[in-house]
Tab-separated table of C-alpha atoms in Angstrom:
chain	number	residue	atom	x	y	z
A	1	MET	CA	2.747	6.521	1.862
A	2	CYS	CA	0.440	6.315	4.816
A	3	PHE	CA	1.477	3.206	6.757
A	4	ALA	CA	-0.871	1.987	9.414
A	5	THR	CA	-0.121	0.980	12.971
A	6	ASN	CA	-2.607	-1.864	12.614
A	7	GLU	CA	-1.001	-3.368	9.539
A	8	PRO	CA	0.401	-6.919	9.768
A	9	SER	CA	2.561	-7.007	12.864
A	10	GLU	CA	5.546	-8.134	10.803
A	11	ILE	CA	5.430	-4.841	8.931
A	12	ALA	CA	4.511	-2.759	11.982
A	13	ARG	CA	7.571	-4.130	13.795
A	14	ILE	CA	9.792	-2.976	10.954
A	15	ARG	CA	8.557	0.550	11.489
A	16	THR	CA	9.034	0.275	15.252
A	17	THR	CA	12.607	-0.854	14.655
A	18	LEU	CA	13.260	2.170	12.446
A	19	ASN	CA	12.009	4.529	15.110
A	20	LEU	CA	13.300	2.901	18.270
A	21	GLY	CA	16.620	1.496	17.104
A	22	GLY	CA	15.534	-2.099	17.652
A	23	SER	CA	17.257	-5.208	16.359
A	24	VAL	CA	14.469	-6.936	14.431
A	25	ARG	CA	15.836	-9.032	11.554
A	26	LEU	CA	14.490	-7.507	8.337
A	27	PRO	CA	14.369	-9.255	4.968
A	28	LEU	CA	17.550	-8.776	2.948
A	29	PHE	CA	15.655	-6.645	0.452
A	30	ASN	CA	13.542	-4.008	2.188
A	31	ILE	CA	12.666	-0.487	1.150
A	32	PHE	CA	13.563	1.038	4.520
A	33	ASP	CA	17.236	0.043	4.271
A	34	PHE	CA	17.550	0.969	0.590
A	35	PRO	CA	19.255	4.350	1.230
A	36	LYS	CA	21.973	2.695	3.343
A	37	HIS	CA	23.359	0.449	0.603
A	38	LYS	CA	24.089	2.704	-2.364
A	39	ASN	CA	27.018	0.680	-3.779
A	40	PHE	CA	25.193	-2.619	-3.416
A	41	TYR	CA	22.128	-1.432	-5.316
A	42	GLU	CA	24.164	0.380	-7.960
A	43	ALA	CA	25.862	-2.935	-8.717
A	44	ILE	CA	22.528	-4.729	-8.970
A	45	HIS	CA	21.111	-1.954	-11.166
A	46	ALA	CA	24.055	-2.404	-13.555
A	47	ALA	CA	22.770	-5.886	-14.406
A	48	GLY	CA	19.650	-4.434	-16.069
A	49	PRO	CA	16.056	-5.383	-15.175
A	50	VAL	CA	16.244	-9.076	-16.125
A	51	GLY	CA	19.657	-9.619	-14.590
A	52	ALA	CA	18.797	-7.639	-11.470
A	53	TRP	CA	15.566	-9.583	-10.962
A	54	ASN	CA	17.304	-12.948	-11.298
A	55	LEU	CA	20.176	-11.923	-9.048
A	56	MET	CA	17.842	-10.622	-6.378
A	57	LYS	CA	15.746	-13.794	-6.542
A	58	VAL	CA	18.842	-15.933	-5.895
A	59	LEU	CA	19.904	-13.812	-2.938
A	60	ASP	CA	16.350	-13.670	-1.586
A	61	ALA	CA	16.069	-17.469	-1.701
A	62	LEU	CA	19.246	-17.742	0.371
A	63	ASP	CA	18.048	-15.122	2.849
A	64	ARG	CA	14.439	-16.271	3.280
A	65	PRO	CA	15.135	-19.261	5.613
A	66	ILE	CA	17.417	-17.074	7.731
A	67	TYR	CA	14.768	-14.366	7.893
A	68	ARG	CA	12.023	-16.813	8.887
A	69	ALA	CA	14.215	-18.441	11.528
A	70	ASN	CA	14.614	-15.072	13.220
A	71	GLN	CA	10.942	-14.136	13.415
A	72	PRO	CA	9.184	-14.252	16.792
A	73	ASP	CA	6.454	-16.835	17.262
A	74	VAL	CA	3.635	-14.359	16.664
A	75	ASP	CA	5.005	-13.596	13.202
A	76	ASN	CA	6.159	-16.982	11.990
A	77	PHE	CA	4.829	-18.333	8.725
A	78	ASP	CA	2.395	-20.852	10.218
A	79	VAL	CA	0.863	-18.342	12.634
A	80	LEU	CA	0.385	-15.763	9.875
A	81	LYS	CA	-1.175	-18.382	7.613
A	82	ALA	CA	-3.567	-19.599	10.306
A	83	ARG	CA	-4.654	-16.094	11.232
A	84	ALA	CA	-5.361	-15.132	7.634
A	85	LEU	CA	-7.193	-18.394	7.012
A	86	ASP	CA	-9.470	-17.759	9.996
A	87	PHE	CA	-10.502	-14.398	8.577
A	88	MET	CA	-10.890	-15.717	5.033
A	89	ASN	CA	-13.155	-18.474	6.362
A	90	ALA	CA	-15.270	-15.830	8.103
A	91	VAL	CA	-16.272	-13.968	4.924
A	92	PRO	CA	-18.865	-15.627	2.650
A	93	GLY	CA	-17.563	-13.714	-0.349
A	94	LEU	CA	-14.539	-16.021	-0.527
A	95	ASP	CA	-16.549	-19.234	-0.674
A	96	GLY	CA	-15.337	-21.125	-3.699
A	97	PHE	CA	-11.815	-19.688	-3.444
A	98	ASP	CA	-8.819	-21.799	-2.479
A	99	LYS	CA	-8.450	-20.110	0.877
A	100	GLU	CA	-5.632	-22.401	1.983
A	101	LEU	CA	-3.605	-21.246	-1.019
A	102	HIS	CA	-4.374	-17.573	-0.436
A	103	ALA	CA	-3.595	-17.833	3.290
A	104	ARG	CA	-0.184	-19.277	2.405
A	105	SER	CA	0.302	-16.374	0.019
A	106	PHE	CA	-0.474	-13.911	2.791
A	107	ALA	CA	1.975	-15.578	5.170
A	108	GLY	CA	4.767	-14.770	2.737
A	109	TYR	CA	3.383	-11.419	1.637
A	110	GLY	CA	5.441	-9.175	3.945
A	111	PRO	CA	8.870	-10.137	2.518
A	112	LYS	CA	7.422	-10.303	-1.013
A	113	LEU	CA	6.038	-6.778	-0.655
A	114	GLN	CA	9.473	-5.580	0.428
A	115	PHE	CA	11.284	-7.469	-2.330
A	116	GLU	CA	9.078	-6.198	-5.154
A	117	SER	CA	8.973	-2.626	-3.835
A	118	THR	CA	12.769	-2.603	-3.587
A	119	PHE	CA	13.158	-3.987	-7.117
A	120	ILE	CA	10.880	-1.312	-8.563
A	121	ASN	CA	12.687	1.309	-6.518
A	122	LEU	CA	15.933	0.409	-8.318
A	123	TRP	CA	14.594	2.058	-11.478
A	124	MET	CA	12.941	5.172	-10.072
A	125	LYS	CA	15.779	7.415	-11.290
A	126	ASP	CA	15.932	5.569	-14.633
A	127	THR	CA	12.561	6.619	-16.016
A	128	GLU	CA	13.040	5.150	-19.483
A	129	THR	CA	13.784	1.693	-18.110
A	130	LEU	CA	11.131	1.978	-15.414
A	131	PHE	CA	8.234	2.495	-17.809
A	132	ARG	CA	9.613	0.474	-20.727
A	133	ASP	CA	10.854	-2.694	-19.019
A	134	VAL	CA	9.473	-2.777	-15.480
A	135	VAL	CA	6.073	-1.054	-15.081
A	136	ALA	CA	3.280	-0.837	-17.662
A	137	VAL	CA	0.726	1.887	-16.946
A	138	ASP	CA	-2.999	1.486	-17.633
A	139	GLY	CA	-5.517	4.318	-17.528
A	140	PRO	CA	-3.405	7.419	-16.819
A	141	ARG	CA	-6.101	9.352	-18.683
A	142	HIS	CA	-8.382	8.772	-15.678
A	143	LEU	CA	-5.941	10.657	-13.484
A	144	HIS	CA	-5.570	13.548	-15.913
A	145	GLU	CA	-9.296	13.772	-16.616
A	146	ALA	CA	-9.865	14.001	-12.865
A	147	ALA	CA	-7.240	16.744	-12.617
A	148	SER	CA	-8.995	18.753	-15.329
A	149	SER	CA	-11.603	19.791	-12.750
A	150	GLY	CA	-8.996	22.163	-11.328
A	151	ARG	CA	-9.633	20.879	-7.799
A	152	GLY	CA	-6.663	18.506	-7.561
A	153	VAL	CA	-6.985	14.732	-7.289
A	154	ILE	CA	-7.281	12.412	-4.300
A	155	ALA	CA	-5.313	9.282	-5.182
A	156	LEU	CA	-6.287	6.113	-3.332
A	157	PRO	CA	-3.560	3.455	-3.662
A	158	LEU	CA	-4.802	0.098	-2.422
A	159	HIS	CA	-2.875	-2.106	0.001
A	160	LEU	CA	-2.418	-4.754	-2.711
A	161	GLY	CA	0.806	-6.021	-4.250
A	162	PRO	CA	3.953	-3.831	-3.922
A	163	SER	CA	1.870	-0.875	-2.797
A	164	TYR	CA	4.812	1.088	-1.373
A	165	ALA	CA	6.161	1.640	-4.880
A	166	ALA	CA	2.855	2.847	-6.337
A	167	ILE	CA	2.732	6.208	-4.580
A	168	PRO	CA	5.924	7.868	-5.865
A	169	MET	CA	4.952	6.868	-9.411
A	170	LEU	CA	2.049	9.283	-9.127
A	171	ALA	CA	4.594	12.099	-9.151
A	172	TYR	CA	5.689	11.150	-12.670
A	173	GLU	CA	2.203	12.251	-13.755
A	174	MET	CA	1.572	15.272	-11.499
A	175	PRO	CA	3.069	16.955	-8.417
A	176	THR	CA	2.110	14.773	-5.463
A	177	THR	CA	1.773	15.021	-1.706
A	178	THR	CA	1.323	11.862	0.340
A	179	LEU	CA	0.590	10.961	3.919
A	180	TYR	CA	3.015	8.541	5.543
A	181	ASN	CA	3.280	6.969	8.953
A	182	ARG	CA	6.510	5.976	10.717
A	183	MET	CA	9.008	5.554	7.913
A	184	ASN	CA	12.282	7.169	6.831
A	185	PHE	CA	10.567	9.116	4.045
A	186	ASP	CA	13.218	11.807	3.529
A	187	GLU	CA	16.046	9.281	3.237
A	188	ILE	CA	14.148	7.134	0.744
A	189	ARG	CA	13.149	10.150	-1.314
A	190	ALA	CA	16.713	11.491	-1.463
A	191	ALA	CA	18.120	8.118	-2.509
A	192	SER	CA	15.402	7.060	-4.928
A	193	PHE	CA	13.569	9.969	-6.589
A	194	PRO	CA	15.192	13.253	-5.538
A	195	ASP	CA	14.059	15.140	-8.643
A	196	LEU	CA	10.354	14.329	-8.401
A	197	ASP	CA	7.922	16.929	-7.061
A	198	PHE	CA	6.913	14.523	-4.314
A	199	ARG	CA	6.239	15.697	-0.765
A	200	GLY	CA	5.492	13.679	2.337
A	201	ILE	CA	3.483	14.625	5.405
A	202	ARG	CA	3.894	12.460	8.463
A	203	LEU	CA	0.563	11.425	9.887
A	204	GLY	CA	-0.024	13.159	13.203
A	205	SER	CA	2.422	15.997	12.533
A	206	THR	CA	-0.434	18.222	11.391
A	207	SER	CA	-4.098	17.939	10.462
A	208	ALA	CA	-4.473	15.435	7.621
A	209	MET	CA	-7.599	17.239	6.442
A	210	ARG	CA	-5.884	20.657	6.349
A	211	SER	CA	-2.835	19.170	4.636
A	212	GLY	CA	-5.031	17.530	2.038
A	213	LEU	CA	-6.994	20.702	1.360
A	214	THR	CA	-3.780	22.707	0.985
A	215	ALA	CA	-2.299	20.250	-1.499
A	216	LEU	CA	-5.514	20.021	-3.516
A	217	ARG	CA	-5.899	23.794	-3.694
A	218	GLU	CA	-2.411	23.883	-5.231
A	219	GLY	CA	-3.649	21.488	-7.919
A	220	ARG	CA	-1.596	18.589	-6.581
A	221	ILE	CA	-2.393	14.925	-6.120
A	222	PHE	CA	-3.050	14.093	-2.481
A	223	SER	CA	-2.414	10.405	-1.804
A	224	MET	CA	-3.791	8.361	1.075
A	225	PHE	CA	-4.549	4.689	1.640
A	226	PRO	CA	-8.338	4.236	1.897
A	227	GLU	CA	-8.717	0.966	3.809
A	228	LEU	CA	-8.009	2.028	7.373
A	229	ASP	CA	-7.158	4.859	9.716
A	230	PRO	CA	-3.960	4.109	11.678
A	231	ARG	CA	-5.471	5.790	14.726
A	232	GLY	CA	-8.100	3.075	14.949
A	233	VAL	CA	-11.826	2.763	14.353
A	234	ASP	CA	-13.866	5.660	15.688
A	235	GLU	CA	-16.915	7.767	14.891
A	236	HIS	CA	-15.293	8.759	11.595
A	237	HIS	CA	-16.070	5.327	10.206
A	238	ALA	CA	-19.079	3.794	8.526
A	239	ARG	CA	-20.388	0.255	8.339
A	240	ILE	CA	-20.529	-1.074	4.787
A	241	PRO	CA	-21.027	-4.440	3.055
A	242	PHE	CA	-17.849	-6.263	2.040
A	243	LEU	CA	-17.272	-9.862	0.914
A	244	GLY	CA	-20.657	-10.983	2.186
A	245	THR	CA	-20.249	-9.480	5.653
A	246	THR	CA	-19.981	-5.915	6.970
A	247	ILE	CA	-16.927	-3.975	8.104
A	248	MET	CA	-16.102	-0.578	9.555
A	249	VAL	CA	-14.174	1.651	7.132
A	250	PRO	CA	-12.805	5.201	7.377
A	251	THR	CA	-14.803	7.999	5.798
A	252	GLY	CA	-11.870	10.442	5.628
A	253	PRO	CA	-11.156	10.212	1.880
A	254	VAL	CA	-14.819	10.757	1.013
A	255	VAL	CA	-15.178	13.666	3.436
A	256	LEU	CA	-12.059	15.276	1.953
A	257	SER	CA	-13.490	14.757	-1.538
A	258	HIS	CA	-16.768	16.404	-0.523
A	259	VAL	CA	-15.132	19.392	1.172
A	260	SER	CA	-12.555	19.986	-1.568
A	261	GLY	CA	-14.572	19.034	-4.629
A	262	ALA	CA	-11.661	16.829	-5.773
A	263	PRO	CA	-12.397	13.507	-7.504
A	264	MET	CA	-10.962	10.270	-6.098
A	265	VAL	CA	-8.894	7.936	-8.292
A	266	PRO	CA	-8.174	4.428	-6.930
A	267	LEU	CA	-5.012	2.748	-8.191
A	268	THR	CA	-3.267	-0.586	-7.901
A	269	LEU	CA	0.208	-1.909	-8.615
A	270	ARG	CA	0.352	-5.666	-9.245
A	271	ALA	CA	3.019	-8.110	-10.370
A	272	VAL	CA	2.464	-9.767	-13.740
A	273	GLY	CA	5.526	-12.028	-13.554
A	274	ASP	CA	9.301	-12.124	-13.971
A	275	GLY	CA	9.976	-8.611	-12.730
A	276	ARG	CA	7.160	-6.922	-14.651
A	277	PHE	CA	4.345	-4.953	-13.026
A	278	ARG	CA	1.160	-3.171	-14.018
A	279	LEU	CA	0.086	0.164	-12.538
A	280	LYS	CA	-3.638	0.626	-13.036
A	281	TYR	CA	-5.598	3.852	-12.579
A	282	HIS	CA	-9.325	3.342	-12.159
A	283	PRO	CA	-11.987	5.746	-13.445
A	284	ALA	CA	-12.430	8.725	-11.158
A	285	ILE	CA	-15.138	8.673	-8.506
A	286	PRO	CA	-16.818	12.106	-8.547
A	287	PRO	CA	-16.869	14.075	-5.312
A	288	PRO	CA	-20.124	13.840	-3.377
A	289	VAL	CA	-22.063	17.097	-3.622
A	290	SER	CA	-23.851	16.712	-0.289
A	291	PRO	CA	-23.352	14.873	3.001
A	292	GLY	CA	-26.113	12.505	1.957
A	293	GLU	CA	-24.114	11.387	-1.068
A	294	ARG	CA	-21.009	10.524	0.910
A	295	ARG	CA	-22.155	6.972	1.517
A	296	ARG	CA	-22.671	6.353	-2.178
A	297	SER	CA	-19.144	7.568	-2.873
A	298	LEU	CA	-17.770	5.422	-0.046
A	299	LEU	CA	-19.490	2.351	-1.464
A	300	ALA	CA	-18.042	3.142	-4.889
A	301	VAL	CA	-14.514	3.174	-3.428
A	302	TRP	CA	-15.066	-0.147	-1.701
A	303	ASP	CA	-16.616	-1.695	-4.799
A	304	VAL	CA	-13.241	-1.101	-6.468
A	305	ILE	CA	-11.355	-2.562	-3.488
A	306	GLU	CA	-13.508	-5.682	-3.448
A	307	SER	CA	-13.350	-6.221	-7.201
A	308	GLU	CA	-9.564	-5.778	-7.283
A	309	LEU	CA	-9.118	-8.122	-4.332
A	310	LEU	CA	-11.231	-10.857	-5.924
A	311	ALA	CA	-9.596	-10.441	-9.334
A	312	GLY	CA	-6.045	-11.010	-8.088
A	313	ASP	CA	-4.194	-12.839	-5.343
A	314	VAL	CA	-6.566	-12.590	-2.391
A	315	GLY	CA	-3.657	-13.193	-0.032
A	316	GLU	CA	-1.822	-10.048	-1.121
A	317	TRP	CA	-3.938	-7.665	0.950
A	318	GLU	CA	-2.253	-6.263	4.046
A	319	MET	CA	-5.500	-5.950	5.941
A	320	TRP	CA	-5.902	-9.672	6.589
A	321	PHE	CA	-3.623	-9.712	9.609
A	322	GLU	CA	-5.943	-7.616	11.755
A	323	PHE	CA	-9.128	-7.912	9.791
A	324	ASP	CA	-10.906	-8.464	13.099
A	325	ARG	CA	-10.349	-4.796	13.964
A	326	MET	CA	-12.503	-3.844	10.993
A	327	LEU	CA	-15.458	-5.902	12.195
A	328	PRO	CA	-18.368	-3.967	13.734
A	329	GLN	CA	-18.724	-6.081	16.873
A	330	VAL	CA	-15.089	-5.490	17.832
A	331	TRP	CA	-15.487	-1.760	17.390
A	332	ALA	CA	-18.652	-1.803	19.534
A	333	ILE	CA	-16.835	-3.655	22.338
A	334	GLU	CA	-13.809	-1.341	22.215
A	335	SER	CA	-16.062	1.729	22.240
């Protein structure tokens, strides 16, 4: 689970709190605190998926005003909405969309992401319930067809919906290694899915490229978010068209695909209502066979990102908070 330092500040502050012992008020339901409340979540789990969902919704409704009242000005609902709306207004590809509605959705996305990820996490050790009553899976054949190359698979979970919960579900299909950034990975793994062959590598602890190549050579899935590099925009980025404008995006996944020969499989996890979710694997994107083909592969990845964004709730994309950092003119000034 590679979490970026330039994600929405609300989410970045949560990670800072985890690392620095801060006192930021988190939502009642958040994936980072899940390991600390074993008895509480066992009681909720005992209610079954429908009962647990309804119970959590009641408690979340009571907590939400308290949570919002304790957010600093930079992260309050109105500021988040206005910031997202500014960026949505700046991209021609959203003309015709109800941007006011989607900006409101984004302003509440941080707690919703935490709530839904925590709910799904309740069932990670109860595989039968997880895949019968909570998560429907579309297209797993794409993942296994990609793996048949013998080169491993690069999984690209998108920052849409309850994305935190998507990555460990890869390990139900194949052994998985994931990048993560500033989170209590070992605690969450031990509490939630201790029996899965699911490894985490903290970004910056070693070379991401070497770690990826090692995992792929072992025939594993190597998971990484494709939309941004937490270290910022640098020469390892390319300018591509997106939503009627152009943005700077990381080339790392495509370079890894080229060097390793591993296909890339984008995936999304989206809510479909009332505590039900759909995990969708997209058709594999073949590895580029030459440096000249890397751009074509990169565009193919971002075609999926754009189509998935436009097909769902536009506001449920983490990148809106600092979308300005993806714009070419900002990168040029900072360089």
